[in-house]
Structures are given as structure tokens and as C-alpha cells.
Short mmCIF file of C-alpha atoms and ligand atoms in Angstrom, two decimals:
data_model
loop_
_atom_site.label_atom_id
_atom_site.label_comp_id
_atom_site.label_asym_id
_atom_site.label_seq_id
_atom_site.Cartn_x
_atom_site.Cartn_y
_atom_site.Cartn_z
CA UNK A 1 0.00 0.00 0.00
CA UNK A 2 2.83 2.60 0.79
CA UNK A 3 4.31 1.82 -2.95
CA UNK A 4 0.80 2.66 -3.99
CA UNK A 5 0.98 5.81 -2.48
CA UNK A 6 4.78 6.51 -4.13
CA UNK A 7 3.68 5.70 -7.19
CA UNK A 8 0.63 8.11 -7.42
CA UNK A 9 2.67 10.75 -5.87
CA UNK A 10 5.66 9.80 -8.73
CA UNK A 11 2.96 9.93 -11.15
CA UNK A 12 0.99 12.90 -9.50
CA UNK A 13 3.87 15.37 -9.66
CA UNK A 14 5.15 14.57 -13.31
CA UNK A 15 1.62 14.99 -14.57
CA UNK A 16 1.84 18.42 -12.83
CA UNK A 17 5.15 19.18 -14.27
CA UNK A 18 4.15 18.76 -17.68
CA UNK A 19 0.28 20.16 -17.46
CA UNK A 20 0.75 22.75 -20.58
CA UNK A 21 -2.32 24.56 -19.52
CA UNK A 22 -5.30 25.04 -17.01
CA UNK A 23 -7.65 22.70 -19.07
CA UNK A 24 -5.30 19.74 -18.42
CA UNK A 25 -4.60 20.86 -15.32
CA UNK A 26 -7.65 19.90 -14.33
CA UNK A 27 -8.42 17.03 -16.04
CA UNK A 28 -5.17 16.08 -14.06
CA UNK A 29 -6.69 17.08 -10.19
CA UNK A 30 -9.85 15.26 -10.94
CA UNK A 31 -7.48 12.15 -12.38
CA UNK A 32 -5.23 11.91 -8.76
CA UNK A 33 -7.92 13.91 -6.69
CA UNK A 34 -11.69 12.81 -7.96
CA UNK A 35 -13.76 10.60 -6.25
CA UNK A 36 -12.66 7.68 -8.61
CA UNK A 37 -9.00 8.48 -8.44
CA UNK A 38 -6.26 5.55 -6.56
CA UNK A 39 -6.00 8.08 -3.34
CA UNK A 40 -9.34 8.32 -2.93
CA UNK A 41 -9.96 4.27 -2.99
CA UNK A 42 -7.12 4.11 -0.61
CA UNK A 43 -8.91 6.54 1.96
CA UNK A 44 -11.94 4.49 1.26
CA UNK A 45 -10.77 1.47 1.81
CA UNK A 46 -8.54 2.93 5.66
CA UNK A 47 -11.85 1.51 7.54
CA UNK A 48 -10.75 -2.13 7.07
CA UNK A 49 -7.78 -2.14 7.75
CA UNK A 50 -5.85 -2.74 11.21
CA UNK A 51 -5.88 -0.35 13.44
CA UNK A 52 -1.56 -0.05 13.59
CA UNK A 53 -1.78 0.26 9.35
CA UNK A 54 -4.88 2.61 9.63
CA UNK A 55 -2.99 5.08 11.21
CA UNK A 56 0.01 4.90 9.34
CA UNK A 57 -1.26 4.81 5.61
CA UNK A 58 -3.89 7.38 6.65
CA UNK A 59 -1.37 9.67 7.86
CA UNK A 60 0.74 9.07 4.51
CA UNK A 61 -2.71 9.19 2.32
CA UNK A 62 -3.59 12.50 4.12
CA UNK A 63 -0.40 13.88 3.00
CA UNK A 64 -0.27 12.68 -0.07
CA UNK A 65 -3.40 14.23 -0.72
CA UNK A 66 -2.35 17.79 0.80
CA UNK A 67 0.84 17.34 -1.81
CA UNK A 68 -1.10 16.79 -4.82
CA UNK A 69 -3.23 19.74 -3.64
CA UNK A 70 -0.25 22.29 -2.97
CA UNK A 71 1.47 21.33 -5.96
CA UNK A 72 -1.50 21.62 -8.39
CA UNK A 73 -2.52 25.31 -7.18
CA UNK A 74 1.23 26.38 -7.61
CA UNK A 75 1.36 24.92 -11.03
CA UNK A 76 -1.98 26.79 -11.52
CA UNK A 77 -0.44 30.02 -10.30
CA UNK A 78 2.64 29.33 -12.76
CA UNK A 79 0.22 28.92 -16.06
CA UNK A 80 -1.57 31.48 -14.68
CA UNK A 81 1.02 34.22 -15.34
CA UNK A 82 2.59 32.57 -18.26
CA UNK A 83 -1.25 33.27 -19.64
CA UNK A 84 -1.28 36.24 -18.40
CA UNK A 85 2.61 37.38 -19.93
CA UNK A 86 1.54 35.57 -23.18
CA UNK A 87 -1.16 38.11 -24.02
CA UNK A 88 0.56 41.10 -22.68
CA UNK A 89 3.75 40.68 -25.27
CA UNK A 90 0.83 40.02 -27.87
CA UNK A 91 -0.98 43.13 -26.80
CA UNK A 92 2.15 45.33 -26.26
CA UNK A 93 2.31 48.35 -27.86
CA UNK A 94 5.58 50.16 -28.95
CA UNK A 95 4.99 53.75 -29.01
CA UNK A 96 8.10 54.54 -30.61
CA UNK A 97 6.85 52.27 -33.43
CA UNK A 98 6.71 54.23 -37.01
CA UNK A 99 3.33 54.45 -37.90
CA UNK A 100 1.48 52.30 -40.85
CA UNK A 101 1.69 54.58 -43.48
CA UNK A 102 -1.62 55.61 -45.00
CA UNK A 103 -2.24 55.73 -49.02
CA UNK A 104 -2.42 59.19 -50.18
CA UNK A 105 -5.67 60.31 -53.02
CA UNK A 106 -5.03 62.30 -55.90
CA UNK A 107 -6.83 64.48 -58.31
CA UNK A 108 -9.03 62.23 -60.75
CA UNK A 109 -6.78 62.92 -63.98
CA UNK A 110 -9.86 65.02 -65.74
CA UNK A 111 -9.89 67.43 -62.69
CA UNK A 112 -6.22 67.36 -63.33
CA UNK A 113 -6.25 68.00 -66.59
CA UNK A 114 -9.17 70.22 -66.43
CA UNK A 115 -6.94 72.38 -63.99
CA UNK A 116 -4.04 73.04 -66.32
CA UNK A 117 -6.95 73.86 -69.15
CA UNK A 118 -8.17 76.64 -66.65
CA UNK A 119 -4.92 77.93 -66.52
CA UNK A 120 -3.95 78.16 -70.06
CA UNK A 121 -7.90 79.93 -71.08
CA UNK A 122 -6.95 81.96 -67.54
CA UNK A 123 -3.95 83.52 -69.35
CA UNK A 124 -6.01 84.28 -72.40
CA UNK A 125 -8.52 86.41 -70.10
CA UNK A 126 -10.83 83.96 -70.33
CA UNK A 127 -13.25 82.99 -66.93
CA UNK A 128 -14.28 79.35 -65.88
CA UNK A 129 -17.94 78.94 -65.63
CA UNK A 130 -20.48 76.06 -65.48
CA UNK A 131 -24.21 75.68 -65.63
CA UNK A 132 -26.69 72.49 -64.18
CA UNK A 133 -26.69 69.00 -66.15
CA UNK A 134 -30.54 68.70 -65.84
CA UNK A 135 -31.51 71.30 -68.20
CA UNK A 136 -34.69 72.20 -69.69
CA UNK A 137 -35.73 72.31 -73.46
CA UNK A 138 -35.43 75.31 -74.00
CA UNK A 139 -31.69 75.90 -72.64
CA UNK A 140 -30.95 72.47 -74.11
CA UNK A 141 -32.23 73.30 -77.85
CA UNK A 142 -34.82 75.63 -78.11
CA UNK A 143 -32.60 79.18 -77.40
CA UNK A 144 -29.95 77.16 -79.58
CA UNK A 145 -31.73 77.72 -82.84
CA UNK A 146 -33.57 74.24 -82.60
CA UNK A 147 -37.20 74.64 -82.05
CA UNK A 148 -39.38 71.87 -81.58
CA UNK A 149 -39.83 69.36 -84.31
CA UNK A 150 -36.43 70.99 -85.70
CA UNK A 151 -34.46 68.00 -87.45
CA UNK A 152 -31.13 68.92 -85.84
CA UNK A 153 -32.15 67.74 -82.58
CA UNK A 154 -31.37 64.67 -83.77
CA UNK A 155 -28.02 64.77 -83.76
CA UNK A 156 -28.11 64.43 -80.03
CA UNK A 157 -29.59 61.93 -78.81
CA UNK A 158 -31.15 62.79 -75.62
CA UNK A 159 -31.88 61.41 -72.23
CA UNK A 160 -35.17 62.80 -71.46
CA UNK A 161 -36.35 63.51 -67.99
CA UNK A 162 -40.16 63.57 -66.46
CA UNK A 163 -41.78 67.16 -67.08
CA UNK A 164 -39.58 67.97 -70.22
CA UNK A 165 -36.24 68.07 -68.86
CA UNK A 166 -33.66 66.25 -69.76
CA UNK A 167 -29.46 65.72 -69.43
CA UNK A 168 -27.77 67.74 -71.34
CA UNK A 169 -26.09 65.97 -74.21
CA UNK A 170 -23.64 69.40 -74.62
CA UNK A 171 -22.54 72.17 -72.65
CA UNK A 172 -23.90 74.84 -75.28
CA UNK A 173 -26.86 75.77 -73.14
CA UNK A 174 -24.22 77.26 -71.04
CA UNK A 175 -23.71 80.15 -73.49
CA UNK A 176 -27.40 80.99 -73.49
CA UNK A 177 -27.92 81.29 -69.36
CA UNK A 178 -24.58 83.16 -69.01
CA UNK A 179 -25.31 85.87 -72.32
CA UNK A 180 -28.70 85.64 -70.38
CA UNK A 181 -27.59 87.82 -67.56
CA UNK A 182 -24.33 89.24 -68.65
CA UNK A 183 -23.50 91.60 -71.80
CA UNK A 184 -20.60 91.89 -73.94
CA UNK A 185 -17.73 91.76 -73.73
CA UNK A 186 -17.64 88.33 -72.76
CA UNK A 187 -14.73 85.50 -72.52
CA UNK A 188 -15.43 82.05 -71.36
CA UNK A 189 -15.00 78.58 -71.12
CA UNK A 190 -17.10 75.99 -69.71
CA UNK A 191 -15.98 72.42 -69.15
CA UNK A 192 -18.68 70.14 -67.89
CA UNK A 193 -20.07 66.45 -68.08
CA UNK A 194 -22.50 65.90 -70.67
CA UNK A 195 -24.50 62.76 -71.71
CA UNK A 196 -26.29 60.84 -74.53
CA UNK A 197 -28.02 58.24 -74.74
CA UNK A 198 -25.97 55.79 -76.66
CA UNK A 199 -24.01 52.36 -77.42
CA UNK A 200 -20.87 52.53 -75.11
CA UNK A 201 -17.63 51.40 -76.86
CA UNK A 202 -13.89 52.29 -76.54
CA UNK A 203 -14.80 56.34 -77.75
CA UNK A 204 -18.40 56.25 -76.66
CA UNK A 205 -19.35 57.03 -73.22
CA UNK A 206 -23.31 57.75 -72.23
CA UNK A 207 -21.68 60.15 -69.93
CA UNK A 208 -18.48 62.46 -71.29
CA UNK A 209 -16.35 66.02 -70.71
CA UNK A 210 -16.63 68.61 -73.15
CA UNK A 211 -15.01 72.01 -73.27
CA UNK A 212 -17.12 74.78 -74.43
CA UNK A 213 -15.96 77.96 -75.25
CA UNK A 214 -17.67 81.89 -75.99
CA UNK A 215 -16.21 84.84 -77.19
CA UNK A 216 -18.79 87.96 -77.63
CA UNK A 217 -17.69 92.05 -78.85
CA UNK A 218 -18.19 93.70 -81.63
CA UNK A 219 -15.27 92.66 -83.74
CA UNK A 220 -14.61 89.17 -83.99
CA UNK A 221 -13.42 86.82 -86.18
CA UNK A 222 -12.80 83.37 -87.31
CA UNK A 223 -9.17 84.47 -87.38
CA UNK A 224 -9.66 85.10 -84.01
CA UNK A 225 -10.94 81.99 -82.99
CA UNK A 226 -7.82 80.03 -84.92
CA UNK A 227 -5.71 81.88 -83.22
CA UNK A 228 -6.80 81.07 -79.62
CA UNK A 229 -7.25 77.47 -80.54
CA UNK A 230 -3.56 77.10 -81.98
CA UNK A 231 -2.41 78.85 -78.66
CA UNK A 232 -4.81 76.73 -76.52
CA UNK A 233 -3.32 73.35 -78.74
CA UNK A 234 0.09 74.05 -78.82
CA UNK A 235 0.28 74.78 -74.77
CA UNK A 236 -1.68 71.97 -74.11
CA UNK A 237 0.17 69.20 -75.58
CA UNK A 238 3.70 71.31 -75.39
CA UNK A 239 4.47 70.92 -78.83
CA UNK A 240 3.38 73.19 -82.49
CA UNK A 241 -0.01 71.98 -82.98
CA UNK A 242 -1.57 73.08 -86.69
CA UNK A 243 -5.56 74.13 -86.55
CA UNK A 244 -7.75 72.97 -89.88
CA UNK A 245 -11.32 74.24 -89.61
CA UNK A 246 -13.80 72.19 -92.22
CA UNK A 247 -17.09 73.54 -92.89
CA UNK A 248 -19.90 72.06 -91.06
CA UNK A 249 -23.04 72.64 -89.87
CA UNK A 250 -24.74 73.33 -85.96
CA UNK A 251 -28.12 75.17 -85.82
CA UNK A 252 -26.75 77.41 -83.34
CA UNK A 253 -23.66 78.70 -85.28
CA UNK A 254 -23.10 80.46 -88.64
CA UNK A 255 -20.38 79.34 -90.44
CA UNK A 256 -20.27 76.24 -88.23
CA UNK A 257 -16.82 74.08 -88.45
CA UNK A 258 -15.23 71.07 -87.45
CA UNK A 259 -12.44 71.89 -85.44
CA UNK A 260 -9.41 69.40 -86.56
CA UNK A 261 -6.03 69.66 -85.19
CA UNK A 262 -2.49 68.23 -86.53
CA UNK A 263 -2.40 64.32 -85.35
CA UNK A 264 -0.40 64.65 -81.54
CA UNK A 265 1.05 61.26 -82.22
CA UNK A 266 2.89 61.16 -85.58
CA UNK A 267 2.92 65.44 -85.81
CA UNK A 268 1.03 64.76 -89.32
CA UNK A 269 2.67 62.20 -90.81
CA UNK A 270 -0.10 59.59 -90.62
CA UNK A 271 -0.47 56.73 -88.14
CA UNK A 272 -3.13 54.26 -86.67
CA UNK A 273 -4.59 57.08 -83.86
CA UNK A 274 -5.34 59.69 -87.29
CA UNK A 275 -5.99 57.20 -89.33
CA UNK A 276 -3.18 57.66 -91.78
CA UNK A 277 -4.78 61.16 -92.39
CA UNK A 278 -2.42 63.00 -90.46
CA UNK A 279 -5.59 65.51 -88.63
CA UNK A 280 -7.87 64.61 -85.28
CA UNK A 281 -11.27 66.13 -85.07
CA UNK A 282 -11.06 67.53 -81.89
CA UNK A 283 -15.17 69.61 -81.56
CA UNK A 284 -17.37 71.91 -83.51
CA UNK A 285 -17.34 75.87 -83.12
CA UNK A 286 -18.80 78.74 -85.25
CA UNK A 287 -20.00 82.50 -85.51
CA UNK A 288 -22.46 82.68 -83.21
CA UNK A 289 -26.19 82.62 -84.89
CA UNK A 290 -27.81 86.05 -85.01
CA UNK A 291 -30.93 83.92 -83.82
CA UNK A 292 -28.88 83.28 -80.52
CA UNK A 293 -28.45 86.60 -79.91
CA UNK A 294 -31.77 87.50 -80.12
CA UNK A 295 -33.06 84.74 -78.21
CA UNK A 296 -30.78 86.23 -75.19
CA UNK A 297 -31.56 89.78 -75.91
CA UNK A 298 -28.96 90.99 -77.25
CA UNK A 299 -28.43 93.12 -80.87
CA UNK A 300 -27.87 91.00 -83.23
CA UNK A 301 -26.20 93.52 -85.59
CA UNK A 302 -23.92 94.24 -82.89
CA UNK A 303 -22.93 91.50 -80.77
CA UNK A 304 -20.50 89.32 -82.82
CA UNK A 305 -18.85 86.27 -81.53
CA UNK A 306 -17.73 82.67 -81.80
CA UNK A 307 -17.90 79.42 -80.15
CA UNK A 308 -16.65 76.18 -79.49
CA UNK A 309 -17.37 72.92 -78.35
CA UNK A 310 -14.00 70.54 -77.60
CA UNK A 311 -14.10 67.16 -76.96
CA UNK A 312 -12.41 67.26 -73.69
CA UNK A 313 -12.42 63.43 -72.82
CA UNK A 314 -10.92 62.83 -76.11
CA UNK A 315 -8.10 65.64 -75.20
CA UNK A 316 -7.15 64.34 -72.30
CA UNK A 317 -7.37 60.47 -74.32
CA UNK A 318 -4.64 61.91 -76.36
CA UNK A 319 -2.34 63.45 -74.53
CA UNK A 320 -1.87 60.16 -72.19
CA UNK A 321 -2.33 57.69 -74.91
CA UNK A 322 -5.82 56.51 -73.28
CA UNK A 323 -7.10 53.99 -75.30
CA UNK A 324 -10.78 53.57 -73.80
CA UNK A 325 -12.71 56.35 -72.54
CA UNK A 326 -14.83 54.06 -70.27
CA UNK A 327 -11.81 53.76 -68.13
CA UNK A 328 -12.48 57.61 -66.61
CA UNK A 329 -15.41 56.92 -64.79
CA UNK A 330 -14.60 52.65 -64.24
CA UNK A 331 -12.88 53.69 -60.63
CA UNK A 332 -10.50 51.10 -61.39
CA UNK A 333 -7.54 51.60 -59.51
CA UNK A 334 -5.19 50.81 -61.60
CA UNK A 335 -6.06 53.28 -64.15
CA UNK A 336 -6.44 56.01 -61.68
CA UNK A 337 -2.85 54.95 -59.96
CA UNK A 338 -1.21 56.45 -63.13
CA UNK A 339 -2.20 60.11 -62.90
N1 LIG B 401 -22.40 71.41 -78.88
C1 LIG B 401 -21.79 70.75 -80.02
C2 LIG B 401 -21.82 69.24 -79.78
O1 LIG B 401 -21.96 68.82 -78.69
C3 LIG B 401 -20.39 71.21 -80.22
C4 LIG B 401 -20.33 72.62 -80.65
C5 LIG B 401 -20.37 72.96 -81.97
C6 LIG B 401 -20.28 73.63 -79.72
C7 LIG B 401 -20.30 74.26 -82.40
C8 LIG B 401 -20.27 74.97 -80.11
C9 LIG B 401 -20.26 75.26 -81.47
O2 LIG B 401 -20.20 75.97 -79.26
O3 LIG B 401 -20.21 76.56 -81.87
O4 LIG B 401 -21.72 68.51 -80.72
#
């Protein structure tokens, strides 16, 4: 019976030892300790024997049991702060530590670009302005020399809202609110999102920038306008940039013109971008229509001016080689990254 007791206590104490944490710990006290452990049995089982051995293995049992005891609530104490240690060097917090550093945003490359546009009209005198994307008929087409039923309107096609309005598919009406309720002279550009309602490919958007431009006095002339458009070209893309105007036709302009400049990839020469013809068409201007005047009050004998509308997505596509102009408004990252 006394080997018994050595070899629980033997056993008892390496189990101790080696308890990793408080789970086995336990599973250990209810092992040596438990009503079904060896040392219990051997209390038990003190009743029958004699009287001399009673006293004598009780005493050693007793012990026994107040070992096991002591040594499992100092082990306990032990795991206790190696727990305790273990999640305070996981939770420990350097101060000195250099911080993650946070990404940094940029400027969308069309507010970018749109901001180095400002500055080269800026130093021509002319003043940024902008007008509302929900516009109404009238603003829209009407005051532009297209009344209703006129066949130009066609040449848009239109997003059309509830209670006649609709999104502007240029940013023309722009001229027409600011003539509106200002007088000659007058200088301005107007860059702005426009939209139609079309097939999307790689140079069709249903939502786009254009560049609109208005220049009212009493002497102007297309020479004029070809001159600020080979200044505006040539700063723009930093390089001599050639300006071919080709007759065309928008209600609200008389002559109209397609605006083409010399190709910014191959100077002229011809490649894939102008299609081996050496010229990009770049927007549409004109003399302003007398009927434009008059629909803003003005004289039409003496206001005289021009206008323009650029294609400003398709600026900005050249000068950074974009090849798709869905990739302005795709937010993908990767895209944006570049700018
Ligand atoms: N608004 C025209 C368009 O979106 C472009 C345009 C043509 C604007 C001639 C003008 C202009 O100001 O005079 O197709």
C-alpha cells in the first residue's frame, strides 16, 4: 500500500510538471484527486484495515493528498502568469513604433487635366464657368436655334427627364444662361459632363467632358478663334499643334466648323490614332447665330462672336495615350494609380 501511495505521488507530480495549460490541469486534479481516483480508494478502503496500518497509511494518504493539492494550485499560479505574460507581449504596444503609413488620393486625372486647361484659357482672359446637367428644353435646344420638331435635334440623342427636362447631351446651353444675364464683352469657357443616350464602346461614353468655349464684342473673327485654338493646342500638348477648320453645320452657329487639329502622335505624318490622315477632329465651333443673340436679348447687328465645343475626354485620351474612354469613370484603380 505505501508503494501505492509513491507511485501516485511519482505519477501525481510529473503529470503536474508537464500540465501545458489550465484545461489539463484539471483534467489532471480530478485524475489523482476525484472521487474515482487511486487516493481516494485508498482513503476508502482505511476503515478495514488494522488499526496499527490505519494510522500509518492514513497519515501518509492524508499527505499525499495535501501534496497533490499544494502542488497543483502552484502549477496553476505558474500557467496562470505565463497566460497572463503571453497576451501582454501580444498586446504590447511600442509607441516609438513608425506608424502604418496611409495611401495618399489624388486628383481624378480630368480634374487634373481640367486644372491646367483653366490655366492656359486663364492667361487668355478667359473665366471658368459652369451651368446644371438637368436642363430644360429650351436651354438644351430651343434658345440654340432648334425649335421643336427641328431635325437637328437629332443629332443628339437625348436622355429625357419627367416634365420635359432632360441631361444635357452638350454644354452649349451654357452660353445661353450666361449671355442671359451678362453683356458683352464676354470670354469664357465651360468644361462640364455631358451625356447621350448611346451604345458605349472604346470612344463612346453615355456620360463624357466637353469644353465649351464663348467669345462675344463687336469685332470678332474666325481668325480670331484660330488663333486662340492654336495657342490653346500648342500649350496643351507642349508641342506646335496646326488648326484645320472644315465647314460644317450646328443650328446654333453660322459658319459652323469642325475643329481638326495636326495628329499629336505622328505630328502629321499619318499613323493608326489619325488614321493615316495626319488631322484629329477635336469639336465643332462657329460665328455665333444672329438667332442666338436675339433669343438672349442681345443686338444682333452688334454683338459678334464665336464658339466652341472641344471634346475634352478625347483631349485628355490623347495626350496620355488613353485607349478607352470608359476607363475615366470605371474607378479602377489601376487606371487612376497612373495620374
Ligand atoms: N455642342 C456641339 C456638340 O456637342 C459642339 C459645338 C459645336 C459647340 C459648335 C459649339 C459650337 O459651341 O459653336 O456637338
Amino acid at each position: 500500500m505505501e508503494k501505492d501511495l509513491e507511485k501516485i505521488r511519482a505519477h501525481a507530480k510529473e503529470a503536474i510538471r508537464n500540465a501545458a495549460d489550465l484545461g489539463f490541469l484539471e483534467q489532471i486534479r480530478v485524475e489523482y484527486m476525484g472521487r474515482k481516483s487511486a487516493l481516494t480508494a485508498i482513503l476508502r478502503g482505511l476503515k478495514d484495515l488494522p488499526i496499527n496500518a490505519r494510522k500509518r497509511i492514513g497519515q501518509e494518504a492524508n499527505h499525499l493528498a495535501e501534496e497533490i493539492e499544494r502542488l497543483l494550485s502552484e502549477r496553476k499560479r505558474e500557467l496562470g502568469s505565463v497566460i497572463r505574460e503571453s497576451i501582454l507581449a501580444k498586446e504590447r504596444l511600442d509607441v516609438t513604433m513608425p506608424g502604418s503609413r496611409i495611401e495618399r488620393g489624388h486628383q481624378h486625372p480630368v480634374t487634373k487635366v481640367l486644372a491646367e486647361i483653366e490655366g492656359i484659357f486663364g492667361s487668355m482672359g478667359f473665366e471658368t464657368v459652369d451651368g446644371p446637367e438637368v436642363e430644360t428644353d429650351f436651354y438644351n435646344f430651343e434658345a440654340l436655334n432648334m425649335p421643336p420638331g427641328h431635325p437637328a435635334r437629332d443629332m443628339w440623342d437625348t436622355f429625357w427627364l419627367k416634365n420635359k427636362l432632360l441631361l444635357r447631351t452638350h454644354t452649349s446651353p451654357v452660353q445661353v444662361r450666361y449671355m442671359e444675364k451678362h453683356n458683352p464683352p464676354i470670354r469664357i469657357i465651360v468644361p462640364g459632363r455631358v451625356y447621350r443616350y448611346e451604345a458605349t464602346d472604346a470612344s463612346h461614353e453615355i456620360q463624357f467632358e466637353q469644353l465649351e468655349g464663348l467669345v462675344v464684342d463687336t469685332h470678332i473673327s474666325v481668325a480670331n478663334f484660330k488663333a486662340v485654338m492654336q495657342e490653346f493646342f500648342s500649350r496643351f500638348y507642349g508641342n506646335h499643334i496646326e488648326i484645320q477648320l472644315r465647314p460644317s453645320y450646328f443650328p446654333f452657329v453660322e459658319p459652323g466648323f469642325e475643329i481638326f487639329i495636326s495628329c499629336v502622335i505622328c505630328k502629321g505624318k499619318g499613323c493608326s490614332v489619325c488614321k493615316q490622315t495626319g488631322w484629329l477632329e477635336i469639336g465643332g465651333a462657329g460665328m455665333v447665330h444672329p438667332n442666338v443673340f436675339k433669343a438672349v436679348g442681345y443686338n444682333p447687328k452688334q454683338a459678334r462672336g464665336f464658339a466652341f465645343g472641344l471634346g475634352f475626354s478625347r483631349m485628355i485620351m490623347m495626350k496620355y495615350k488613353i485607349p478607352d474612354v470608359r476607363l475615366f469613370n470605371s474607378g479602377d484603380l489601376r487606371f487612376l494609380k497612373q495620374f
